[in-house]
Coordinates of C-alpha atoms and ligand atoms in Angstrom, one line a residue:
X29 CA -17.0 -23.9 52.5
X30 CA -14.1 -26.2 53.7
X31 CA -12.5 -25.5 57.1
X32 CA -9.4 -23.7 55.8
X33 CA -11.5 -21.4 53.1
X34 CA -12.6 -18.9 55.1
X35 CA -13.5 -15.6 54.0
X36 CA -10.7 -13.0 52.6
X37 CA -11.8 -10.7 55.8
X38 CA -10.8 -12.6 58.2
X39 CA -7.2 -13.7 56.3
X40 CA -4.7 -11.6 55.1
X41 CA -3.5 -10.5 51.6
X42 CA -0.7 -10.0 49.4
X43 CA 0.3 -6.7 48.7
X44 CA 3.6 -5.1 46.0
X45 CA 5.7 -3.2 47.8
X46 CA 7.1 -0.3 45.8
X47 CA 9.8 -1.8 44.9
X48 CA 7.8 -5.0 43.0
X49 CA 8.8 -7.5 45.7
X50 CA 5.6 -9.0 47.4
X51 CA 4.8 -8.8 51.3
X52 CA 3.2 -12.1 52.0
X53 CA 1.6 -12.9 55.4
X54 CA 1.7 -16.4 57.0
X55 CA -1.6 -17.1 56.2
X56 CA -2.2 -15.3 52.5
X57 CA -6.0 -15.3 50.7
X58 CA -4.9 -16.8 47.5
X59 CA -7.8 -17.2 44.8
X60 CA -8.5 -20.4 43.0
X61 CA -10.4 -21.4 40.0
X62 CA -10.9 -24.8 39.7
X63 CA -11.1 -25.3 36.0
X64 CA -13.7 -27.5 33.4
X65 CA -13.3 -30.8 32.5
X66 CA -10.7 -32.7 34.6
X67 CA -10.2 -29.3 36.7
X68 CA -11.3 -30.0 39.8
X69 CA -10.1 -33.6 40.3
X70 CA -6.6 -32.1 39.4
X71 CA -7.3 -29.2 41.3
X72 CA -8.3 -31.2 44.6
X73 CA -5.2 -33.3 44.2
X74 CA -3.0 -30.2 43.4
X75 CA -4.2 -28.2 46.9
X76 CA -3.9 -31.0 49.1
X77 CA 0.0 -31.5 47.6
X78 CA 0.6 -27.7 48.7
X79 CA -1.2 -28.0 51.5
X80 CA 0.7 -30.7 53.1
X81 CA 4.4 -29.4 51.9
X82 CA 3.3 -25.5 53.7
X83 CA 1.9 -27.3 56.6
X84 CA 4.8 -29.7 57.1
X85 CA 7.7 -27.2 56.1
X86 CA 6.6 -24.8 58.1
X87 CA 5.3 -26.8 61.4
X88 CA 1.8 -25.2 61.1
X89 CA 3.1 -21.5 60.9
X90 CA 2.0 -20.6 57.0
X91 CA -1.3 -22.0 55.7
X92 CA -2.9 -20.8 52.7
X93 CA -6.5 -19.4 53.2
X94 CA -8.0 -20.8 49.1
X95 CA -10.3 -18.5 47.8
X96 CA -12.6 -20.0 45.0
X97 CA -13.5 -18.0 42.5
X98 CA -15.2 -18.7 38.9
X99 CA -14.1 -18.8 35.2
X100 CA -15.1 -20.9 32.3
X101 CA -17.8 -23.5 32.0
X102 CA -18.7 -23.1 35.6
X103 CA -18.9 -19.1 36.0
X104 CA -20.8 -19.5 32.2
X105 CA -23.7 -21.5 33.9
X106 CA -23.9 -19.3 37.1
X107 CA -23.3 -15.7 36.5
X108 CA -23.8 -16.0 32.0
X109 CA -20.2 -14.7 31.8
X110 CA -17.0 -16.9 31.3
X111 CA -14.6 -14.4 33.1
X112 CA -17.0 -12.8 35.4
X113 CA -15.6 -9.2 36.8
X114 CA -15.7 -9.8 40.6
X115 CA -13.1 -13.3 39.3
X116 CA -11.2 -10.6 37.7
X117 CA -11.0 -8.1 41.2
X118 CA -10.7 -10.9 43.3
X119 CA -7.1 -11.8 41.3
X120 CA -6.2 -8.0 41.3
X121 CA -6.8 -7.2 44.9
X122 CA -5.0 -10.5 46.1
X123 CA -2.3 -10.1 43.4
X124 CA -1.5 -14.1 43.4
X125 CA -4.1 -17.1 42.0
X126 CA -3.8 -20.4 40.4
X127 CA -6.2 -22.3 38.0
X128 CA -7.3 -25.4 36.0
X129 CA -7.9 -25.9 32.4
X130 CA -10.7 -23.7 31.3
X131 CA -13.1 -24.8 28.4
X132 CA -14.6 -21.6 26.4
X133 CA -18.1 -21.4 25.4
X134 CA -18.5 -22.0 21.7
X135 CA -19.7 -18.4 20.1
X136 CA -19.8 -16.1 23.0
X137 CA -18.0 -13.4 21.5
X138 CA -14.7 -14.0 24.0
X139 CA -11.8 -15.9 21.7
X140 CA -11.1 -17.7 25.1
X141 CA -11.0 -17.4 28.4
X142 CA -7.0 -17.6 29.1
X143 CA -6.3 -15.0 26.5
X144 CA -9.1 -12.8 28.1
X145 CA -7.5 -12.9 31.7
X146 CA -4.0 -12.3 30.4
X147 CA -5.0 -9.6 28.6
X148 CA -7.2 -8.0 31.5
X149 CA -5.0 -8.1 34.1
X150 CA -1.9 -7.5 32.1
X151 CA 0.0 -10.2 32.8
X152 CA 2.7 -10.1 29.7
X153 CA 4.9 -13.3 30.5
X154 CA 4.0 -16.3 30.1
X155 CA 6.4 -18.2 31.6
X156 CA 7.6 -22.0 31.5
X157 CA 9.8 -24.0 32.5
X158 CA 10.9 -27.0 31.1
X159 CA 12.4 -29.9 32.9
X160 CA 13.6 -33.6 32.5
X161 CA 11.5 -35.5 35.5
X162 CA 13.6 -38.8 35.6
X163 CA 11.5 -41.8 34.7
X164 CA 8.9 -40.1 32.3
X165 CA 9.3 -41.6 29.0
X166 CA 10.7 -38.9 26.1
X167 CA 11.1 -39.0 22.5
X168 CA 14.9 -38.1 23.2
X169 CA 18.2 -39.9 24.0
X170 CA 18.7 -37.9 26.7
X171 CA 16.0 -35.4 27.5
X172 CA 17.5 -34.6 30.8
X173 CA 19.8 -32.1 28.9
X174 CA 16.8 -29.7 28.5
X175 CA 16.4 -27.6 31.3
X176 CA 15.1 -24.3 30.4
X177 CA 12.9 -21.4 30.8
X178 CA 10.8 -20.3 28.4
X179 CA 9.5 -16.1 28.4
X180 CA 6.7 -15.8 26.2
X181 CA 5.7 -12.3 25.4
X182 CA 1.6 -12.2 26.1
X183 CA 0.0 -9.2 24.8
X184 CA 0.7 -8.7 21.5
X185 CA 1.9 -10.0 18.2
X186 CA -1.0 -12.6 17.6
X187 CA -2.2 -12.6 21.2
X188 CA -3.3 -8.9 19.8
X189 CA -6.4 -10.7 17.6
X190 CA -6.3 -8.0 15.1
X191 CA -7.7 -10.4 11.7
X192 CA -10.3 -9.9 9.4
X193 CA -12.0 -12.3 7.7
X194 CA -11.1 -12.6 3.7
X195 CA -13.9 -10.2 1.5
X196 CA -15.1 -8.4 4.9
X197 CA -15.7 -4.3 4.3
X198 CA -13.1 -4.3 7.0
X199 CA -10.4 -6.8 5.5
X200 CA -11.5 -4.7 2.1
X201 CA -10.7 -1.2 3.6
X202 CA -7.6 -1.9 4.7
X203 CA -6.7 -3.0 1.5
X204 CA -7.7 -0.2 0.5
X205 CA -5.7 2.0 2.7
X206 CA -2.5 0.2 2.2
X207 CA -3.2 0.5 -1.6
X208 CA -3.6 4.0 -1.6
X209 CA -1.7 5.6 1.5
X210 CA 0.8 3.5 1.6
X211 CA 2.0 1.9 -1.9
X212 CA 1.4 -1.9 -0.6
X213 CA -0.6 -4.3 -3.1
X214 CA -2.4 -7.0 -1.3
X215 CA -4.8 -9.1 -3.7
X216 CA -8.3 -7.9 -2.6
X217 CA -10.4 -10.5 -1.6
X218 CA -7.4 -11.5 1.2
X219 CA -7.8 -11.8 4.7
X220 CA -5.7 -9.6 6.9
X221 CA -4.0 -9.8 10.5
X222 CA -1.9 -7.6 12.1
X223 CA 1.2 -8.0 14.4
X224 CA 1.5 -4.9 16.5
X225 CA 5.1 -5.1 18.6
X226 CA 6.3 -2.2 20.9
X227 CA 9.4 -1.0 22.4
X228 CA 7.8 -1.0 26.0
X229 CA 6.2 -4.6 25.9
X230 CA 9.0 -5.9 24.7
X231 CA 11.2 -4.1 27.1
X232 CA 9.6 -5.3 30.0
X233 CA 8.9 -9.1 29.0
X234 CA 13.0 -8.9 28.3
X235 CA 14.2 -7.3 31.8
X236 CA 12.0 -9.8 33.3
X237 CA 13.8 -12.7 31.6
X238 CA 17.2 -11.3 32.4
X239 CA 16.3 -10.4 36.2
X240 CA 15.3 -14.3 36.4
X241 CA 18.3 -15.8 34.9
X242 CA 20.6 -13.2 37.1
X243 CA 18.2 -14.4 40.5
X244 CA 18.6 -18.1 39.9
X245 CA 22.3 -17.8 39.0
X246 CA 21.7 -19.1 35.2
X247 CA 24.1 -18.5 32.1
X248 CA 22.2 -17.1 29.2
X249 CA 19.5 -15.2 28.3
X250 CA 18.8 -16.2 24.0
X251 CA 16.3 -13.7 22.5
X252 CA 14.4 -15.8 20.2
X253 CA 12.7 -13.9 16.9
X254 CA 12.4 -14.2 13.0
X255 CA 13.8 -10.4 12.4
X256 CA 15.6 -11.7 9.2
X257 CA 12.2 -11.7 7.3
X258 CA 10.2 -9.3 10.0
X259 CA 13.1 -6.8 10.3
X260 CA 10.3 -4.3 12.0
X261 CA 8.7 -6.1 14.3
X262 CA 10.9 -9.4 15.5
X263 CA 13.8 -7.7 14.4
X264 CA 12.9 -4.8 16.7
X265 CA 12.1 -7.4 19.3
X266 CA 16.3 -8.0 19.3
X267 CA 17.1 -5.3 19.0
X268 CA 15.0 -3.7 22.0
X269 CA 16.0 -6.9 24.1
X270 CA 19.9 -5.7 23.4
X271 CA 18.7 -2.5 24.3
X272 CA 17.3 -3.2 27.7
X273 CA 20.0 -5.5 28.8
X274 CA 22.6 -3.3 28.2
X275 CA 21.0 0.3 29.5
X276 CA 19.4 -1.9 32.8
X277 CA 22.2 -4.4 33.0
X278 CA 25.1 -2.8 32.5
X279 CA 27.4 -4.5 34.6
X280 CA 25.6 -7.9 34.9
X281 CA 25.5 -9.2 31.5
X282 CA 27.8 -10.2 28.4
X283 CA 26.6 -9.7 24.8
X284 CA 27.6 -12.4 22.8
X285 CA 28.2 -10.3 20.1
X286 CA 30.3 -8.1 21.4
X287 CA 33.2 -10.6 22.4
X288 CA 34.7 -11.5 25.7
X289 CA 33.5 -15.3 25.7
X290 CA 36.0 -18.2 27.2
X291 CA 36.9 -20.6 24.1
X292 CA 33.9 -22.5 25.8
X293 CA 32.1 -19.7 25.2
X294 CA 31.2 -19.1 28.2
X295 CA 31.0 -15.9 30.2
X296 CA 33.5 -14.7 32.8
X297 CA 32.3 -16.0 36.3
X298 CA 29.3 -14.0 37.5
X299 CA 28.5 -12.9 33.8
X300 CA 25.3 -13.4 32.2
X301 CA 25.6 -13.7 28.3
X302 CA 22.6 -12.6 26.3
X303 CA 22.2 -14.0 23.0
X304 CA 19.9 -14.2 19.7
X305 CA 18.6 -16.9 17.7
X306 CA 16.5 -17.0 15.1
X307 CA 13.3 -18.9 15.4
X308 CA 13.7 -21.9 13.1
X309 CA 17.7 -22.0 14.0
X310 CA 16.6 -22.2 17.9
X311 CA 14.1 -25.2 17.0
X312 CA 17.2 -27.6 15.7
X313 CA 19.8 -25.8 18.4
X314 CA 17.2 -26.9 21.4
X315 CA 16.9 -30.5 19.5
X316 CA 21.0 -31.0 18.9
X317 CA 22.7 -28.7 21.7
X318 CA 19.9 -28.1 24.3
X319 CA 22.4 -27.7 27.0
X320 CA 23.8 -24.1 25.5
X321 CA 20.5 -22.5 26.3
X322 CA 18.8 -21.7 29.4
X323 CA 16.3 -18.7 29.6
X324 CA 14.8 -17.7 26.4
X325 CA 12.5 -14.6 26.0
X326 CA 10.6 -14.3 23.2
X327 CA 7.6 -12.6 21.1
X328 CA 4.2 -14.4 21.6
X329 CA 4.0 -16.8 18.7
X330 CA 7.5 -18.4 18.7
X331 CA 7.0 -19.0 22.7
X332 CA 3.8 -21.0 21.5
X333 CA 5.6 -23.3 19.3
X334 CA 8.6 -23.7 21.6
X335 CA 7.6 -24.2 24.4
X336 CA 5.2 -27.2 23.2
X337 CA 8.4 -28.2 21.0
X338 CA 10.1 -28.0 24.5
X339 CA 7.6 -29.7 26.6
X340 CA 7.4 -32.6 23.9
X341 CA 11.2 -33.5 24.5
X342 CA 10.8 -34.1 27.9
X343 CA 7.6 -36.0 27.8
X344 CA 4.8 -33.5 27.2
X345 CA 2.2 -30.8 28.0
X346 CA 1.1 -33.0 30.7
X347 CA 4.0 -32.7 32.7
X348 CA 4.3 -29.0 32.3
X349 CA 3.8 -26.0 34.5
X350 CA 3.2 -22.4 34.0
X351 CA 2.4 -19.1 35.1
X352 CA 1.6 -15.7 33.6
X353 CA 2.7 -12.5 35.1
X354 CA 2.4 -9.1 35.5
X355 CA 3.4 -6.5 37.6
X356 CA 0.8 -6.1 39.7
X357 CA -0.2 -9.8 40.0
X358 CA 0.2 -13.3 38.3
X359 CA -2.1 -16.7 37.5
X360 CA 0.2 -20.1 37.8
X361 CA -1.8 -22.7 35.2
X362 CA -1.9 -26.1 34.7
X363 CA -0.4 -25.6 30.6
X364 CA -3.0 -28.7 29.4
X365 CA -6.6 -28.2 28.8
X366 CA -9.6 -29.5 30.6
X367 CA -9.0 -33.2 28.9
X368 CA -12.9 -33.8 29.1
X369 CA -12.4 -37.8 28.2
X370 CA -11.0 -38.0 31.4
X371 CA -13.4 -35.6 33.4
X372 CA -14.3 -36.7 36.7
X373 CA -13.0 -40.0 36.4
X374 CA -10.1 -39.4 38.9
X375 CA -7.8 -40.7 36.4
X376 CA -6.1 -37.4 34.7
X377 CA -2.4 -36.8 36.1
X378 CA -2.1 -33.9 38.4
X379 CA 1.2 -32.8 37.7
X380 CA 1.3 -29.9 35.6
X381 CA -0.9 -27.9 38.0
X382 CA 0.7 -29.9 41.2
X383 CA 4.2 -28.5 39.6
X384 CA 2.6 -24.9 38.7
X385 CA 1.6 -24.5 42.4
X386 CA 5.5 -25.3 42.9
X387 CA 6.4 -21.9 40.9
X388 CA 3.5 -20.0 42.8
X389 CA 5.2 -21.2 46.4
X390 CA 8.1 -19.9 44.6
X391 CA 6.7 -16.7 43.9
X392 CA 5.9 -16.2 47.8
X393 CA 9.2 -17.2 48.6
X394 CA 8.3 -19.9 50.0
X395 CA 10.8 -22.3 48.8
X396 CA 11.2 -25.0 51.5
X397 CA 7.8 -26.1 51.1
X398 CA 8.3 -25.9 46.9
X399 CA 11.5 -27.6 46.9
X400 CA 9.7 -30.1 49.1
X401 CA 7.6 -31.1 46.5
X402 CA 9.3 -30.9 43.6
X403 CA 11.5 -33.4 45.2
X404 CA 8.4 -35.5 46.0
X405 CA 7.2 -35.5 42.4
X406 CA 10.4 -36.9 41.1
X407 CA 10.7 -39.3 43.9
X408 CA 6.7 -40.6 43.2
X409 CA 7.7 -40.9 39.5
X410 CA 11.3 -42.4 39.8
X411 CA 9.8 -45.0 41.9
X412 CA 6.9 -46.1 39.3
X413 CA 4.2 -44.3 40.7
X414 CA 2.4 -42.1 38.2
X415 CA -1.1 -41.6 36.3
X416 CA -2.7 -43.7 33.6
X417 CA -1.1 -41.2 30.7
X418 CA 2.7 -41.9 32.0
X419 CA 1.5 -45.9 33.4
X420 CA 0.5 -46.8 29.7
X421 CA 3.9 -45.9 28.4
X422 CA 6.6 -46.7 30.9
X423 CA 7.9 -50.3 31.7
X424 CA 7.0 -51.8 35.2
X425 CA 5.2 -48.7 36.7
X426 CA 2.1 -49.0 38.6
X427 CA -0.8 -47.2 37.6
X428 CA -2.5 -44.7 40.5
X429 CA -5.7 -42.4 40.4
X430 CA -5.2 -38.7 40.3
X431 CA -6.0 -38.8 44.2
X432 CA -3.3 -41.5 44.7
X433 CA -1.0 -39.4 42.7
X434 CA -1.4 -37.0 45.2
X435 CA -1.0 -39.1 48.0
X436 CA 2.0 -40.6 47.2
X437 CA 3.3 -37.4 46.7
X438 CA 2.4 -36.6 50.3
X439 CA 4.5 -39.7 51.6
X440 CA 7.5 -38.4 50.0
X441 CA 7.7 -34.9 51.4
X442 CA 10.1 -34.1 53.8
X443 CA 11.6 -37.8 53.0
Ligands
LIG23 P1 -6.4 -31.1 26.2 O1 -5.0 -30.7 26.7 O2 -7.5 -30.9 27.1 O3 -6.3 -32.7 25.9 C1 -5.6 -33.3 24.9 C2 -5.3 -34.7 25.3 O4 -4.2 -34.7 26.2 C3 -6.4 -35.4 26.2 O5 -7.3 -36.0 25.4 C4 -5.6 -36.3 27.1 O6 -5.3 -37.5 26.4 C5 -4.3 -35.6 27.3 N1 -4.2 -34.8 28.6 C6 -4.2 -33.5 28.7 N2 -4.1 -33.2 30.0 C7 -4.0 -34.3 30.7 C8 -3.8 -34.7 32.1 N3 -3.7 -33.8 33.0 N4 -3.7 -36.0 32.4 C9 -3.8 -36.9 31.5 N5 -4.0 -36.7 30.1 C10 -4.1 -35.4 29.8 O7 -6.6 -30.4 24.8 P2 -7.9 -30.2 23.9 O8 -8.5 -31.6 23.8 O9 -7.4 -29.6 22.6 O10 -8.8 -29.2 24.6 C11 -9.9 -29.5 25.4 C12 -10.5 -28.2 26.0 O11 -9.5 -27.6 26.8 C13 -10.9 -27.2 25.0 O12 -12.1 -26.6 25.4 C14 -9.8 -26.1 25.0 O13 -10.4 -24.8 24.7 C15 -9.4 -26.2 26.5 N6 -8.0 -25.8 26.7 C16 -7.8 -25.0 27.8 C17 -6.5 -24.7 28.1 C18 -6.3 -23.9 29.4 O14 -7.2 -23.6 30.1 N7 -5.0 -23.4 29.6 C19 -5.4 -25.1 27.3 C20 -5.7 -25.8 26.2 C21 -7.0 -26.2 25.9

């Protein structure tokens, strides 16, 4: 045990007030799980980043007590489960963890281990945001108009896993059923999946996007579904996302539909439009008029594609952060997977998980020390210093280890 992991006893938790917002001591247990592959040389680098930015914004006041916990690969080999319960418990009861890239055991019966722990702890938005970092080399012209924030439903749709194999008695009986009960012909001998989509899921991954956009002062909120061709399910996904905004919003927000835009079509100051899109529009409008969007919420499979599409334009999954939350607790995520080329070499970048510990500082409210290193992240990378994935494909930059990464980052805080 390191000397600041001491044991949640003699720390403090995070609790939810009744009101959602979180009461966070100066000292909060926060659980980690170090991830496969490249995890825990990202995850070292990553803790020593927030470390240094809570210890020096806050002159020694707020530390972090890490508690490690197990998932994937590791938690496989010691306990024979990938997401072992007491991982599970130790998230709930401390309400706030971060991880690594988890690999999932080939053929034990779990699809995989991220989808697992969003779906057993409820955590139904998958949230990411997607910025230009100065420096990083991008298949745009200028990839510092994208500045977004993606809300990705996660819980249903085809995060739901309901599929059966072509010619199974199951795929075979539901054929069946839809033959005879309800008047649908589907060529036996087809596989089936289904896409379940419900008012409350929908309703509550949709007030979360809007309550973000109205805390961080942003100008839209674009609900992002097919509902031309799936009038019943991503139609319904609009049309509950209206629904919400204007019965919990009233007040706050400007449908686009409804009228009342400046010629610039913007909304009257302190306005927050809410608009719709559908999916393939919203793939050429984030490509040619990026700027005109900045929260997006969205059902499970079009936040898949987008946010990788969105990711991609300012110079990929490796640069980008996530989290996934609930209301009673939420897991920031490195968004890349465990890279195992690169495992243990000290060579994989750092800075999707360094970033993703950003958003969880942000979560605490802890936003001097987040800001800190955000700030110090640009800085390392304007000024040439980055892994061997950016090093190899920018001009005149200087090529560090993960652990170098993170301690040029250090030098910058507080610069
Ligand atoms: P991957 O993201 O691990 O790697 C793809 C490639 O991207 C790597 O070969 C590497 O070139 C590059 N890359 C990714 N992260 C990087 C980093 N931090 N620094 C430098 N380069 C980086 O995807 P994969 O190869 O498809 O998956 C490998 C394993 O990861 C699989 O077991 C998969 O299940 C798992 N996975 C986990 C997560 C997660 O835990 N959230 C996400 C995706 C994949």
């Amino acid at each position: 045990m390191k000397n600041n992991e001491r044991s949640p006893s003699e720390a403090h938790r995070i609790t939810v007030a009744a009101d959602g917002t979180l009461c966070v001591p100066d000292n909060p247990v926060i659980p980690f799980i170090e991830g496969d592959g490249i995890g825990p040389d990202i995850w070292a680098a990553a803790r020593r980043v927030l470390d240094a930015s809570v210890g020096s914004s806050y002159e020694g006041r707020r530390r972090v007590e890490w508690m490690k916990v197990l998932a994937g690969e590791k938690a496989h080999r010691e306990t024979g489960e990938p997401l072992p319960h007491k991982t599970l418990q130790a998230i709930k009861d401390h309400v706030v963890a971060i991880k690594g890239p988890l690999t999932t055991p080939v053929g034990e019966g779990i699809r995989s281990v991220n989808v697992a722990l969003r779906q057993r702890l409820d955590l139904y938005a998958c949230v990411r945001p997607i910025r230009y970092i100065k420096g990083v080399p991008s298949p745009m012209r200028r990839p510092e108009r994208v500045d977004m924030v993606v809300f990705r439903e996660n819980t249903e749709d085809v995060y739901a896993g309901i599929e059966w194999e072509a010619e199974s008695a199951e795929a075979e009986a539901v054929i069946a059923f839809m033959r005879d009960r309800m008047g649908v012909e589907v060529a036996f001998g087809s596989a089936i999946g289904i896409k379940p989509m419900s008012r409350p899921a929908t309703r509550r991954l949709v007030a979360r996007a809007i309550q973000y956009a109205l805390d961080h002062g942003l100008a839209s909120v674009t609900l992002v579904h097919k509902g031309n061709i799936m009038k019943y399910t991503e139609g319904a996904f609009m049309k509950w996302g209206y629904e919400v905004a204007r019965e919990m919003f009233a007040g706050h927000v400007l449908v686009e539909s409804d009228g009342g835009l400046g010629p610039d079509g913007k909304a009257p100051p302190g306005k927050l439009v809410i608009k719709d899109r559908i999916a393939d529009m919203m793939f050429q409008q984030v490509l040619l008029r990026p700027e005109e969007y900045h929260v997006i919420a969205t059902p499970n499979l079009n936040g898949d594609y987008i946010s990788d599409a969105l990711a991609a334009q300012v110079g990929g999954l490796g640069m980008a952060p996530g989290a996934n939350i609930g209301d009673d607790c939420a897991v920031f995520e490195a968004t890349h997977g465990t890279a195992p080329k690169y495992a243990g070499k000290d060579k994989a970048s750092p800075v999707s998980l360094i970033l993703s510990g950003v958003m969880l500082l942000e979560h605490l409210g802890w936003t001097e020390a987040s800001a800190a290193i955000e700030k110090a992240v640009r800085k390392s990378i304007s000024d040439g210093l980055v892994t061997h994935d950016l090093a190899r494909r920018m001009r005149g930059a200087r090529e560090l280890k993960c652990s170098e990464f993170a301690e040029a980052v250090i030098e910058r805080l507080n610069r």
